Coordinates of C-alpha atoms and ligand atoms in Angstrom, one line a residue:
Chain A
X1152 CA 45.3 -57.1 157.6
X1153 CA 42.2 -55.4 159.5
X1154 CA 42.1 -52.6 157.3
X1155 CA 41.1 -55.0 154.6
X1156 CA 38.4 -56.4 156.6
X1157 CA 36.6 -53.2 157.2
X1158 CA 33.5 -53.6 154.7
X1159 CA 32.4 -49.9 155.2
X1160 CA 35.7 -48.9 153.7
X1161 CA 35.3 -51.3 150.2
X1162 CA 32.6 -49.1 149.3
X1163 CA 34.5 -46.0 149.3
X1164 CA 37.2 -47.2 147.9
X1165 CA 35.5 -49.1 144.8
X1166 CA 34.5 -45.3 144.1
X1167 CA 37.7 -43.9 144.8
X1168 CA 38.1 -40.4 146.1
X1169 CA 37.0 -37.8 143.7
X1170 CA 36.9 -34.4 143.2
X1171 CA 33.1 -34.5 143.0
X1172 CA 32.7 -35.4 146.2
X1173 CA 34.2 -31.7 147.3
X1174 CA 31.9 -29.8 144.8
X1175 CA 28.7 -31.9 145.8
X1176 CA 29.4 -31.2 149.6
X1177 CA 30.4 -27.4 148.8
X1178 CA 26.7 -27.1 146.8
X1179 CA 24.9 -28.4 149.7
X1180 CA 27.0 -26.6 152.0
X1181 CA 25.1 -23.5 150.1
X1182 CA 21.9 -25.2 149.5
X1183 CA 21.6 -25.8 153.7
X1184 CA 23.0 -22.4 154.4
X1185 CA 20.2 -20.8 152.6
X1186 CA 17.9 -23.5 154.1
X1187 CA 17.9 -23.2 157.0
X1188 CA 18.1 -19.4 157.0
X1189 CA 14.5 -19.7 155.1
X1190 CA 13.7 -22.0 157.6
X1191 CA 14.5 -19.7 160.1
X1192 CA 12.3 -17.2 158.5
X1193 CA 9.0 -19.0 157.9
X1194 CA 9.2 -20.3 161.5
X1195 CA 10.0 -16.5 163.1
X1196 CA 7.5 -15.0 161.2
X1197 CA 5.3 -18.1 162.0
X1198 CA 5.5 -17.3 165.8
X1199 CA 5.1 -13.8 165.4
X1200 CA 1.8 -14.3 163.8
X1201 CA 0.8 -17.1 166.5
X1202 CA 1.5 -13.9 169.1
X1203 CA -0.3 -11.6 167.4
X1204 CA -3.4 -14.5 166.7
X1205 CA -3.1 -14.8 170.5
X1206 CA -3.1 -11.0 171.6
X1207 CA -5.8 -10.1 169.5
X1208 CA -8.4 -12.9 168.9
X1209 CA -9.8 -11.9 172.4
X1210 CA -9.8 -8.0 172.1
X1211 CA -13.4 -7.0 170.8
X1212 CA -14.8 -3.5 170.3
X1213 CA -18.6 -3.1 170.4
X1214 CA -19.8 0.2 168.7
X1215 CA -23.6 1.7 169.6
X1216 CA -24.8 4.4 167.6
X1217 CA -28.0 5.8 169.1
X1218 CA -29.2 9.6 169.2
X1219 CA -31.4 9.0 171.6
X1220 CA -28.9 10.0 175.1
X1221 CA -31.4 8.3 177.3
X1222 CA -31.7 5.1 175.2
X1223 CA -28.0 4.9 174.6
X1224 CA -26.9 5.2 178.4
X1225 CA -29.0 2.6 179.8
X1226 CA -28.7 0.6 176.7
X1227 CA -24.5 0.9 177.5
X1228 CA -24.5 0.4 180.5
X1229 CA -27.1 -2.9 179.8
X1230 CA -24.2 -4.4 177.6
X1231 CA -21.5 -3.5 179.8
X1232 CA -23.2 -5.6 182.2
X1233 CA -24.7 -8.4 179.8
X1234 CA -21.1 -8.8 178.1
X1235 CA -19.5 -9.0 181.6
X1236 CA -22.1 -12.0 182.2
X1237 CA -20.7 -14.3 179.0
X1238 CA -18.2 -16.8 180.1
X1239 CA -14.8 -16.1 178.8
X1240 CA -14.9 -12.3 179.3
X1241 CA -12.4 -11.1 181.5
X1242 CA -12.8 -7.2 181.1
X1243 CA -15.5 -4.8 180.1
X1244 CA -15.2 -0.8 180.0
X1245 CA -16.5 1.8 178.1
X1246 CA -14.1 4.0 176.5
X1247 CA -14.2 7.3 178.4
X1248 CA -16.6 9.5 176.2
X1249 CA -14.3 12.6 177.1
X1250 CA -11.2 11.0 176.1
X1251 CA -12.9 10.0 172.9
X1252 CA -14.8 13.9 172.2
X1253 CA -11.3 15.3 172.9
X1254 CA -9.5 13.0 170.2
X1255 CA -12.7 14.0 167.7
X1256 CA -12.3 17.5 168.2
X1257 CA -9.8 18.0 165.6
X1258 CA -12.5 16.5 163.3
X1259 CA -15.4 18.2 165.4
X1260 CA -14.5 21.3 166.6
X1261 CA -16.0 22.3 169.9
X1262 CA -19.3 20.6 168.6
X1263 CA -17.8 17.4 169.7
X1264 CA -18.5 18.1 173.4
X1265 CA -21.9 19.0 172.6
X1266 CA -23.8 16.5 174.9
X1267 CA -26.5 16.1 172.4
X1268 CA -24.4 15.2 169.5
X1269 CA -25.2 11.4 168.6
X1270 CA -21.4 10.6 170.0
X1271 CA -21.4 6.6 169.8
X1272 CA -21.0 4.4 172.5
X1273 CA -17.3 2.5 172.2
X1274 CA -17.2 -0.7 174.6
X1275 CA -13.6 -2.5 175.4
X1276 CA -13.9 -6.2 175.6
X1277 CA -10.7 -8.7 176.7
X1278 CA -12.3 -12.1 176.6
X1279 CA -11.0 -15.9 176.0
X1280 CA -10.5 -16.2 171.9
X1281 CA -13.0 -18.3 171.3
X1282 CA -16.2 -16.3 173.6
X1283 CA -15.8 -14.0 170.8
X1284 CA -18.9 -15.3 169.6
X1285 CA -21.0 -15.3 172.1
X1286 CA -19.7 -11.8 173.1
X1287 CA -21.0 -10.6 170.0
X1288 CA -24.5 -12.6 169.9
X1289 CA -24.8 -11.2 173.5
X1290 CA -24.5 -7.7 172.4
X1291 CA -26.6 -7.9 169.7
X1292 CA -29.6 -9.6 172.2
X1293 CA -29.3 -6.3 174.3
X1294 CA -28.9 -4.4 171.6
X1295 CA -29.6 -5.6 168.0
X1296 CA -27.8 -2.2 166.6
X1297 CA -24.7 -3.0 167.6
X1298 CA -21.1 -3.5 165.7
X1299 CA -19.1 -5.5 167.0
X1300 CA -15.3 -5.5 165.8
X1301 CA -12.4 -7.8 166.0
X1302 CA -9.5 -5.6 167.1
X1303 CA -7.4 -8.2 164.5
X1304 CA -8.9 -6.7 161.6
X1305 CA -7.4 -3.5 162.0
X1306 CA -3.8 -4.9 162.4
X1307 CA -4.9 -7.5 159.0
X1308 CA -2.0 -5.6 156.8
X1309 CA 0.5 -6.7 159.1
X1310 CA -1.0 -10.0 159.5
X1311 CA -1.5 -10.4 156.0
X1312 CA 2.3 -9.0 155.2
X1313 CA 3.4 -12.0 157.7
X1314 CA 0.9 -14.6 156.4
X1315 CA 2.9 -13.3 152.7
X1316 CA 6.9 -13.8 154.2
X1317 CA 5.8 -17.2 155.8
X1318 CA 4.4 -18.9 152.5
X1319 CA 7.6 -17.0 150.5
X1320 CA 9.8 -18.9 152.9
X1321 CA 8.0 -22.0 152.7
X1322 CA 8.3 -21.2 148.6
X1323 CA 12.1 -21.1 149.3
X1324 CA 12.9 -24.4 151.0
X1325 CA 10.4 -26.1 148.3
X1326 CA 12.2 -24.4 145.4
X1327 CA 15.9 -25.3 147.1
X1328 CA 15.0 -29.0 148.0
X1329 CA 13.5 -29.3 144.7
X1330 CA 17.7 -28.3 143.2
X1331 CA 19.1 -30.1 145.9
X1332 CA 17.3 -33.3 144.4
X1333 CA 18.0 -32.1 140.9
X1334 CA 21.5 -31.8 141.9
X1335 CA 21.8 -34.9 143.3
X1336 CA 19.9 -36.6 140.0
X1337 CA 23.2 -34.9 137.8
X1338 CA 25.9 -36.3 140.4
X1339 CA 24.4 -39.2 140.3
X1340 CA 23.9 -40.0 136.5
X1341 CA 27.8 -38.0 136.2
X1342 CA 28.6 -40.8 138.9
X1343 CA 27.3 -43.6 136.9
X1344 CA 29.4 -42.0 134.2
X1345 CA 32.6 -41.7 135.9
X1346 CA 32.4 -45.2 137.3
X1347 CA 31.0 -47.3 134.5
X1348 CA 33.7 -49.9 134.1
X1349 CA 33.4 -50.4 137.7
X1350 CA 29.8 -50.9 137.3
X1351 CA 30.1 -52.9 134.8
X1352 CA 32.8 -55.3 136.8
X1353 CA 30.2 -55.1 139.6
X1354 CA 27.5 -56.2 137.5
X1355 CA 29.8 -59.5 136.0
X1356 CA 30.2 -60.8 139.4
X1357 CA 26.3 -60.3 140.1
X1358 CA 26.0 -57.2 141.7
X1359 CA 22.3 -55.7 141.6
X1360 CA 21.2 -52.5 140.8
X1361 CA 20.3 -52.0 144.0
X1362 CA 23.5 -53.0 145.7
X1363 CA 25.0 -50.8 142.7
X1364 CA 22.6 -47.4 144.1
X1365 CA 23.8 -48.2 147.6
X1366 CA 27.5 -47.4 146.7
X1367 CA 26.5 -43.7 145.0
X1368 CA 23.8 -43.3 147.8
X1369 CA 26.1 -44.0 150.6
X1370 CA 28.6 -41.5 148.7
X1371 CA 26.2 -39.1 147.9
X1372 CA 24.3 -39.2 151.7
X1373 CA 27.9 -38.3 153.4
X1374 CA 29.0 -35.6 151.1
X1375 CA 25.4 -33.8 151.5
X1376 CA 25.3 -34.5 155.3
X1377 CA 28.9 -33.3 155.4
X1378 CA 28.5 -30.6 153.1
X1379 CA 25.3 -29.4 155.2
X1380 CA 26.3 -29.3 158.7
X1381 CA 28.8 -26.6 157.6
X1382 CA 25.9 -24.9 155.6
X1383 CA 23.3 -25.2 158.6
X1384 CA 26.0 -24.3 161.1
X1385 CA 27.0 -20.8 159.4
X1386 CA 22.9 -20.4 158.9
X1387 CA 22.4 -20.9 162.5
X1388 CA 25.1 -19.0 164.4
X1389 CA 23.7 -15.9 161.3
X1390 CA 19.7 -16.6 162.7
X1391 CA 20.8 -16.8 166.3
X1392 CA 22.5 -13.3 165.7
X1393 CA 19.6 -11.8 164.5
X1394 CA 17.3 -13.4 167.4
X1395 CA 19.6 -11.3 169.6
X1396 CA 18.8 -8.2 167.5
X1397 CA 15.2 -8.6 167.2
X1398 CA 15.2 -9.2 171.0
X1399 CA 17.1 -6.0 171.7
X1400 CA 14.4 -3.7 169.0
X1401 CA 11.4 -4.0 171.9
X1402 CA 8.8 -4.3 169.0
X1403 CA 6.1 -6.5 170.0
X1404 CA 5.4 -8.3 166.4
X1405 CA 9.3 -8.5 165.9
X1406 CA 10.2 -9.9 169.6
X1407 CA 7.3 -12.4 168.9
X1408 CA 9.4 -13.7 166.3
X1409 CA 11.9 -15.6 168.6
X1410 CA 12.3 -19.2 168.2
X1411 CA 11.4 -21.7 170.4
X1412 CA 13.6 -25.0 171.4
X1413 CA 11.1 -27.0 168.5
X1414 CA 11.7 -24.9 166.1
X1415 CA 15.5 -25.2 166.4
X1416 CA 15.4 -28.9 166.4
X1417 CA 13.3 -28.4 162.8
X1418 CA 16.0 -26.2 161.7
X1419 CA 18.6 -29.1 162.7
X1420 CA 16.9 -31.6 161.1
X1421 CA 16.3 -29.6 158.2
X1422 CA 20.6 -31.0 157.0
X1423 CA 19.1 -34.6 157.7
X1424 CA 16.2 -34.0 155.5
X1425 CA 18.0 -33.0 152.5
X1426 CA 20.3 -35.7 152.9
X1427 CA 17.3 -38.1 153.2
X1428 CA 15.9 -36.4 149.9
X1429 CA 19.3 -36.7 148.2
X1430 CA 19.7 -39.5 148.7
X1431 CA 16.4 -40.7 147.1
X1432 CA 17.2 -38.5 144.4
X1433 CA 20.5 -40.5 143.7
X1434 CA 18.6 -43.9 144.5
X1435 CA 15.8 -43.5 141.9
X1436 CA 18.3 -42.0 139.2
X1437 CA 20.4 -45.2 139.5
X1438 CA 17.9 -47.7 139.5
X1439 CA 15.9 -45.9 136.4
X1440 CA 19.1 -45.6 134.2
X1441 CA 20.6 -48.9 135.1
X1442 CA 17.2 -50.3 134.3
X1443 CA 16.7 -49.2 130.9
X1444 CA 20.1 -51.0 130.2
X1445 CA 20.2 -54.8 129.3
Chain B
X1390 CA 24.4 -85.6 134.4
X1391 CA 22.3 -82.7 132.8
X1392 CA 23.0 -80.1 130.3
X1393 CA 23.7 -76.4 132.1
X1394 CA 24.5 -75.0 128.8
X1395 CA 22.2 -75.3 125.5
X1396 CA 23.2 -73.1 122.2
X1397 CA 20.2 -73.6 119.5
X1398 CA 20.9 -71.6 116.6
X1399 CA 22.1 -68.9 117.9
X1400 CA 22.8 -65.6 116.0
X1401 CA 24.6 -62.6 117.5
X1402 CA 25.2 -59.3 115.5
X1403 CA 27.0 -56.1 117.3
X1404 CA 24.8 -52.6 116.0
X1405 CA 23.7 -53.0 112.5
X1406 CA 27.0 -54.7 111.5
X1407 CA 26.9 -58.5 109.7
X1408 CA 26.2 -60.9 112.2
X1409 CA 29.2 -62.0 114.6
X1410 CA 28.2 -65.4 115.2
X1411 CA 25.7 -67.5 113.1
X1412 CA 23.7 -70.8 113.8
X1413 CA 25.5 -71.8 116.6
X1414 CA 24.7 -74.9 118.4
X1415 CA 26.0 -76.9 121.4
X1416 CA 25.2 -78.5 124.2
X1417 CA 27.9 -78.4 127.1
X1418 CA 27.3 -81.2 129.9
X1419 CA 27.5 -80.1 134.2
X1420 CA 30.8 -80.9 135.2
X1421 CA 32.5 -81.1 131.7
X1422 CA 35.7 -79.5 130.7
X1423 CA 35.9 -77.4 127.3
X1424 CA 38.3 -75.8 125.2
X1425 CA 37.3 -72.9 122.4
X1426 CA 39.6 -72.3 119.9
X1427 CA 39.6 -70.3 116.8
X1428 CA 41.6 -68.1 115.1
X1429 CA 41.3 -64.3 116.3
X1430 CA 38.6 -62.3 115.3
X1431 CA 36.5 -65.8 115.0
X1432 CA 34.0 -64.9 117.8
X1433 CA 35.0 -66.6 120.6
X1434 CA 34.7 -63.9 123.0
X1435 CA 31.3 -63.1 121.6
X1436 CA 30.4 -67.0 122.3
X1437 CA 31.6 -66.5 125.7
X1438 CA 30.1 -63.6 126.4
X1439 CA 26.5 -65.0 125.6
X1440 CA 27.7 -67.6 128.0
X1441 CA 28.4 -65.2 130.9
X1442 CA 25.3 -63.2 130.1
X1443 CA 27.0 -60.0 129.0
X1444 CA 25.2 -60.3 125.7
X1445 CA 21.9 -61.3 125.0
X1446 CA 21.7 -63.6 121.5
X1447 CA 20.1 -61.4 118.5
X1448 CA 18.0 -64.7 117.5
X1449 CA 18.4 -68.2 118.8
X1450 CA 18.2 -69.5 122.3
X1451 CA 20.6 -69.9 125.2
X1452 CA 19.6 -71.8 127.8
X1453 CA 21.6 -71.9 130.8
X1454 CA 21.2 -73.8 134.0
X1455 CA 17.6 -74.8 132.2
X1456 CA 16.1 -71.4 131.7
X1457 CA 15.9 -69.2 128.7
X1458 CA 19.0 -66.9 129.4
X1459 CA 17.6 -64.5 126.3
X1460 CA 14.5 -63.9 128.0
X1461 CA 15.5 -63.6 131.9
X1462 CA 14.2 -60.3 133.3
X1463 CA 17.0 -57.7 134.4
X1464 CA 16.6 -58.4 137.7
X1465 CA 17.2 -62.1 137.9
X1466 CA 20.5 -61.4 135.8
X1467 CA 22.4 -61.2 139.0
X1468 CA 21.7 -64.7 140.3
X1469 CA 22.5 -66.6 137.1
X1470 CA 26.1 -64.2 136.8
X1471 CA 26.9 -65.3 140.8
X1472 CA 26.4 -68.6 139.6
X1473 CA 28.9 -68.0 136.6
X1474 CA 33.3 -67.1 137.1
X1475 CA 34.4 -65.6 134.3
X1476 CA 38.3 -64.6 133.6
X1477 CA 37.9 -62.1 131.2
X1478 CA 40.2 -61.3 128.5
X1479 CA 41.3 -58.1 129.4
X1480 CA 41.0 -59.1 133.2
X1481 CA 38.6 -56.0 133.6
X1482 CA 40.1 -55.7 137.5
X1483 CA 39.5 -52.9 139.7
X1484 CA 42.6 -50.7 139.4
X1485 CA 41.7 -48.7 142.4
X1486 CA 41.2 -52.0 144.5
X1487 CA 44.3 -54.1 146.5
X1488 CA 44.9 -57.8 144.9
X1489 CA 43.1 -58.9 148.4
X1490 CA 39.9 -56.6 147.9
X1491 CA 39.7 -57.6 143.9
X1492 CA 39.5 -60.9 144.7
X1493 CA 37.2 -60.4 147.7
X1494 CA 35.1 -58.7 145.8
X1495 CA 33.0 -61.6 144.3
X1496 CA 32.2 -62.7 147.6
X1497 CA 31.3 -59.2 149.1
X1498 CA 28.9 -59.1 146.3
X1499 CA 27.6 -62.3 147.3
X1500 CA 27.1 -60.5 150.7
X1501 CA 29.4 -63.2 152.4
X1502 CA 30.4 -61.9 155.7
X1503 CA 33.9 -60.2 156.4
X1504 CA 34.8 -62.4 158.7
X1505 CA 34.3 -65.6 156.4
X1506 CA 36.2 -63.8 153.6
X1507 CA 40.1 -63.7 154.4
X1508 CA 40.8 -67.3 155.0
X1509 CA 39.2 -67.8 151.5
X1510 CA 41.0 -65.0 150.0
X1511 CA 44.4 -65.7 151.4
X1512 CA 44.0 -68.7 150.0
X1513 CA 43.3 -68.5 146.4
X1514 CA 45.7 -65.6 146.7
X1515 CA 48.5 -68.2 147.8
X1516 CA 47.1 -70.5 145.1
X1517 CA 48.0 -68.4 142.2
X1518 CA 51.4 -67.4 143.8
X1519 CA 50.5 -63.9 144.9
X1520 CA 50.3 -63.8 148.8
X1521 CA 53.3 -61.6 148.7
X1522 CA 51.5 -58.9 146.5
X1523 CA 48.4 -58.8 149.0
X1524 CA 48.2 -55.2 149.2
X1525 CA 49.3 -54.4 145.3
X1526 CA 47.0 -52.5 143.4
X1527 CA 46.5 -53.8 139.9
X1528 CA 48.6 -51.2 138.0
X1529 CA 51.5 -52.0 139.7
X1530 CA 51.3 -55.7 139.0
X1531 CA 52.8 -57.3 135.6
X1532 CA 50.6 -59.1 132.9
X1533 CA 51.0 -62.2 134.4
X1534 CA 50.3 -61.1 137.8
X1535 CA 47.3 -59.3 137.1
X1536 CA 45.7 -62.3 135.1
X1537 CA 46.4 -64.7 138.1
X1538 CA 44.6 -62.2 139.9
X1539 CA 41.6 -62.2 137.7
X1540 CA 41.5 -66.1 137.6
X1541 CA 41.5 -66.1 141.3
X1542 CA 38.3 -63.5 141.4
X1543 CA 37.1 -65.9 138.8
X1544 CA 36.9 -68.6 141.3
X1545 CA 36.9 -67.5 144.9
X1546 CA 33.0 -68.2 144.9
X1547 CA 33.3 -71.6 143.9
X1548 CA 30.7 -70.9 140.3
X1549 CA 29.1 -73.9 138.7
X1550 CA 30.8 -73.2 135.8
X1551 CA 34.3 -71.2 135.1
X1552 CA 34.1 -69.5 131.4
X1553 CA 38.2 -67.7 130.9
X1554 CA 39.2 -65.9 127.9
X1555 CA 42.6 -66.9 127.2
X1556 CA 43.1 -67.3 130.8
X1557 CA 47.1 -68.1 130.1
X1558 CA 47.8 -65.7 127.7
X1559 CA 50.2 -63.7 129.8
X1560 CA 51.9 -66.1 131.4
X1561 CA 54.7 -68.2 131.5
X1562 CA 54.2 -72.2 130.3
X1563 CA 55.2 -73.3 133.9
X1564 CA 52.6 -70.8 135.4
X1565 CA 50.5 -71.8 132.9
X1566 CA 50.2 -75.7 133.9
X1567 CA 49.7 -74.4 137.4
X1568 CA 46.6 -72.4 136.2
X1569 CA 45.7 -75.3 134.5
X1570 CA 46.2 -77.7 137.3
X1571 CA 43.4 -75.4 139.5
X1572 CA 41.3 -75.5 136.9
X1573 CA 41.3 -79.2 137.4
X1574 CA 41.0 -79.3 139.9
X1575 CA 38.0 -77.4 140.5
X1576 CA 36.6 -79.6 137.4
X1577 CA 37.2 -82.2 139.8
X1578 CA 34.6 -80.9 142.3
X1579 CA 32.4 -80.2 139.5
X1580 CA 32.6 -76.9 138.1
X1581 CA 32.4 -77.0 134.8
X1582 CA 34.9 -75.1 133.0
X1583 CA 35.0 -73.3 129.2
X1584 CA 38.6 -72.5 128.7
X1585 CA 39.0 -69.9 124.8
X1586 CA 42.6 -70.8 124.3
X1587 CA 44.9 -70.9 120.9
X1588 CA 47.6 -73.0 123.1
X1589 CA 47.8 -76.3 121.8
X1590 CA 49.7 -77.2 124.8
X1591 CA 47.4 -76.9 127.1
X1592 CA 44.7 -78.4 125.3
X1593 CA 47.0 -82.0 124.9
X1594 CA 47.5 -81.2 129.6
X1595 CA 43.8 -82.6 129.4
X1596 CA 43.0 -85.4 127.8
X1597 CA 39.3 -85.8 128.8
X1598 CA 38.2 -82.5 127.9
X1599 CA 36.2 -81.6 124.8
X1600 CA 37.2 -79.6 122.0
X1601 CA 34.9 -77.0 120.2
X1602 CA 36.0 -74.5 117.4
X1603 CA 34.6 -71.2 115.9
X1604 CA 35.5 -70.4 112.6
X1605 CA 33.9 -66.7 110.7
X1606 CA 31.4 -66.8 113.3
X1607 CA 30.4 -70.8 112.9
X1608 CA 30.8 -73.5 115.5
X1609 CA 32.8 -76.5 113.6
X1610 CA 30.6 -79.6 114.6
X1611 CA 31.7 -82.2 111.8
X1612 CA 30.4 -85.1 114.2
X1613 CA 27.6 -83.5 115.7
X1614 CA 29.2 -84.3 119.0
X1615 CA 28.8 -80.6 120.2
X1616 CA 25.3 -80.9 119.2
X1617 CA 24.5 -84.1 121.0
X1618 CA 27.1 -85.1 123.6
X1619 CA 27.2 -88.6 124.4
X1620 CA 27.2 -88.4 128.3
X1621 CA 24.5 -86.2 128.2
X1622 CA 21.0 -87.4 128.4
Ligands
LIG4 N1 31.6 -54.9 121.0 C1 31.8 -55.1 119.7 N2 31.3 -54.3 118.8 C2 31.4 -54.6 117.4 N3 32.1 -55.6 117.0 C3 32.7 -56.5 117.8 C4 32.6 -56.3 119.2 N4 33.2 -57.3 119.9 C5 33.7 -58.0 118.9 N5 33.4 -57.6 117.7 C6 33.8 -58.2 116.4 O1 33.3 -59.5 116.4 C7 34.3 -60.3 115.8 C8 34.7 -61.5 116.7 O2 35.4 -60.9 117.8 P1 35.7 -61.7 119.1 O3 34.5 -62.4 119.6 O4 36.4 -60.9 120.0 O5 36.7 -62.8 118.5 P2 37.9 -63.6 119.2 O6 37.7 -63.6 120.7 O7 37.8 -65.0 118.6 O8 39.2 -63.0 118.8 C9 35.5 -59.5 115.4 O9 35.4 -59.2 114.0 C10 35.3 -58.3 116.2 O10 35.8 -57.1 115.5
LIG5 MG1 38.8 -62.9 122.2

């Protein structure tokens, strides 16, 4: 007699056991896998591009163009000292001028190392992200000539080529939640379907609509949580796979993109999520269709 | 004693077909005990079925426990129907449900707790002569079996009023008085019951109770007693 006191087990088996409940878990199964592997994606690519933020919102090049030699040297060697001075900077050199003759000379010829060619002055700057503007506004005080350069905007393709793969990603697990939910809407309205004289019977003895999209909900929140832990699992034994690759490639921007313990956890709850959504999906579909009856 | 049930020329037509039931008007006292007959095909399912609220009257009014069942929003339809047992004609069980979970199932609705169902259940279940087929599913019960079954769904919540379709249709005369007897019984503590029934038999078992016909889709009312019951007020 205690199986028939279990009430967790009346609602499965006023349902019965269908097929559909198979299919349903093998879609999200798919919809999850490709999830989370999205997931995966947008938040890689978003931690490369944090690293590369990092790396380079500090590394500033200051350009001085000035044919007069005299001029130029002392004004150089007045910035090297004033940009030392902001708070924030924690290195200042002047590229060697030799170094920098010798990788013109292809361009120059032998009139690069003419010493009275206007050869501009390049200065190095590491500095905290955000003395970038003051590194700039104290160069141009010593000098009001002066360029000063991010070192990001020559490296902007890449960033920009990340910035691109994170919001397609993003785009992916908005355009797979929104069929998950659309999924869901068909199983459920296929569920009322399927079950109508039980409805029916359930309404007679005074069941509410609500107690009515609790039964498909339940159903439909197990065989999408169900469905996605397999999905997520596969997607996250594939994404942990290719962290090992990325790892072993060196490259800076591609070994930025390994995932921390957060992201992970996102990726995990990513399964919960679309069961969550599902399960709305299945909650509003029963309420609005039993509501436009009697 | 009040009224629970009031029919004022009421008209009910299925689609766009001629109407069903016409002018019909009655008045049913709390704790009274009624018999509907009619030939078949007279509408006295469809009468019924305005009674349990699983058709709303085309024109006319049906009160019921003193509101204006026509015009209760959807969502207070489950209160008034938890209030109501119904054995319906073609027992409408759950085949994929046992006999024990069927006629727990009123009561689950209800949201009665599991532990205050099976001394209930058991009960009724032993009532109607079926502790033995506990664990049956419907499909494997006969006729009879399955419309003691529905009966005892009908009543396992103890509803103010009891409305069965030809509740003894399917069974034997002797299980038939014994249906009849619980129906009594539960009259007896105030339920009051609507029994649709061609069995003249059963209507002589009760002496007290109150006889209304439907004929083509008219109540027969040659007194005006249906109209205006004497004990009512
Ligand atoms: N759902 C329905 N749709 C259309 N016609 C119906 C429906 N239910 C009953 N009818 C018709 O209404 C009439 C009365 O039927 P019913 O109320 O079942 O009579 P009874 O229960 O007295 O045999 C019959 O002619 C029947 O065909
Ligand atoms: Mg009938």
């Amino acid at each position: 007699m205690t199986s028939l006191r279990r009430s967790g087990a009346i609602d499965l088996k006023l349902l019965g056991q269908g097929q559909r409940s198979w299919v349903m878990a093998g879609i999200m199964a798919i919809m999850l896998f490709l999830t989370v592997l999205s997931g995966a994606l947008g938040l890689g690519v978003a931690r490369s591009a944090g690293g590369l933020d990092r790396q380079l919102a500090g590394q500033l090049t200051v350009q001085l163009v000035e044919p007069d030699a005299a001029l130029r040297d002392s004004r150089a060697k007045a910035l090297v000292v004033g940009i030392a001075r902001v708070p924030g900077v924690a290195r200042v050199r002047e590229a060697d001028r030799a170094r920098l003759a010798a990788l013109l000379q292809p361009w120059l010829g032998d009139a690069g190392l003419d010493p009275d060619l206007p050869m501009p002055v390049l200065i190095d700057v590491t500095a905290a992200p955000n003395a970038a503007a003051a590194v700039a506004a104290a160069a141009r005080r010593i000098a009001p000539g002066v360029r000063v350069d991010s070192s990001a905007r020559w490296l902007s393709p890449v960033r920009g080529l990340l910035a691109t793969l994170f919001w397609v990603a993003i785009g992916l697990v908005v355009v797979i939640a929104a069929a998950t939910a659309g999924v869901a809407l068909l199983v459920a309205r296929a569920g009322l379907d399927t079950h109508r004289d039980t409805i029916d019977v359930l309404h007679m003895l005074g069941s509410t609509d609500l107690q009515v999209a609790r039964l498909l909900q339940r159903r439909i929140a197990r065989d999408t949580l169900l469905g996605g832990a397999i999905g997520t699992l596969a997607a996250l034994a594939l994404v942990a796979l290719f962290q090992t690759k990325l790892a072993l490639t060196g490259s800076e921007v591609l070994g930025g993109a390994t995932l921390a313990p957060i992201d992970w956890t996102l990726l995990l709850l990513l399964p919960i999520g679309f069961a969550l959504l599902a399960t709305v999906a299945t909650r509003m579909t029963v309420l609005r269709t039993l509501g436009l009856k009697l | 004693m009040g009224n629970i049930v009031h029919f004022e020329n009421v008209g009910l037509r299925y689609g766009t077909g001629p109407e069903t039931l016409s002018d019909v008007s009655f008045t049913l006292a709390t704790g009274g005990f009624y018999f509907l007959t009619g030939a078949s095909g007279a509408g006295k399912t469809s009468l019924l079925k305005l009674l349990y609220l699983a058709q709303r009257p085309t024109r006319g009014v049906v009160r019921l426990f003193g509101e204006d069942a026509g015009a209760l929003p959807r969502a207070r339809l489950p209160g008034f129907r938890r209030r109501i047992g119904v054995v319906f004609q073609d027992f409408r069980l759950l085949p994929q449900l046992s006999a024990y979970d069927n006629v727990a199932l009123p009561l689950r609705v209800a949201g009665v707790r599991e532990s205050e169902i099976e001394a209930p259940v058991m009960e009724m279940l032993a009532w109607v002569g079926l502790s033995a087929r506990v664990t049956a599913k419907p499909p494997t019960l006969s006729g009879g079996e399955q419309q003691r079954i529905a009966i005892a769904r009908a009543v396992i919540a103890r509803p103010e009023i009891l409305v069965a379709d030809e509740p003894t249709g399917n069974v034997d005369p002797e299980m038939a008085d014994r249906l009849l007897h619980l129906f009594e019984a539960l009259n007896r503590l105030g339920t009051t019951i609507v029994v649709a029934t061609h069995d003249l038999h059963l209507i002589r078992r009760i002496p007290q109770a109150h006889l209304m016909r439907v004929e083509k889709g008219k109540l027969v009312d040659p007194t005006g007693l249906l109209r205006h019951p004497p004990g009512a007020a």
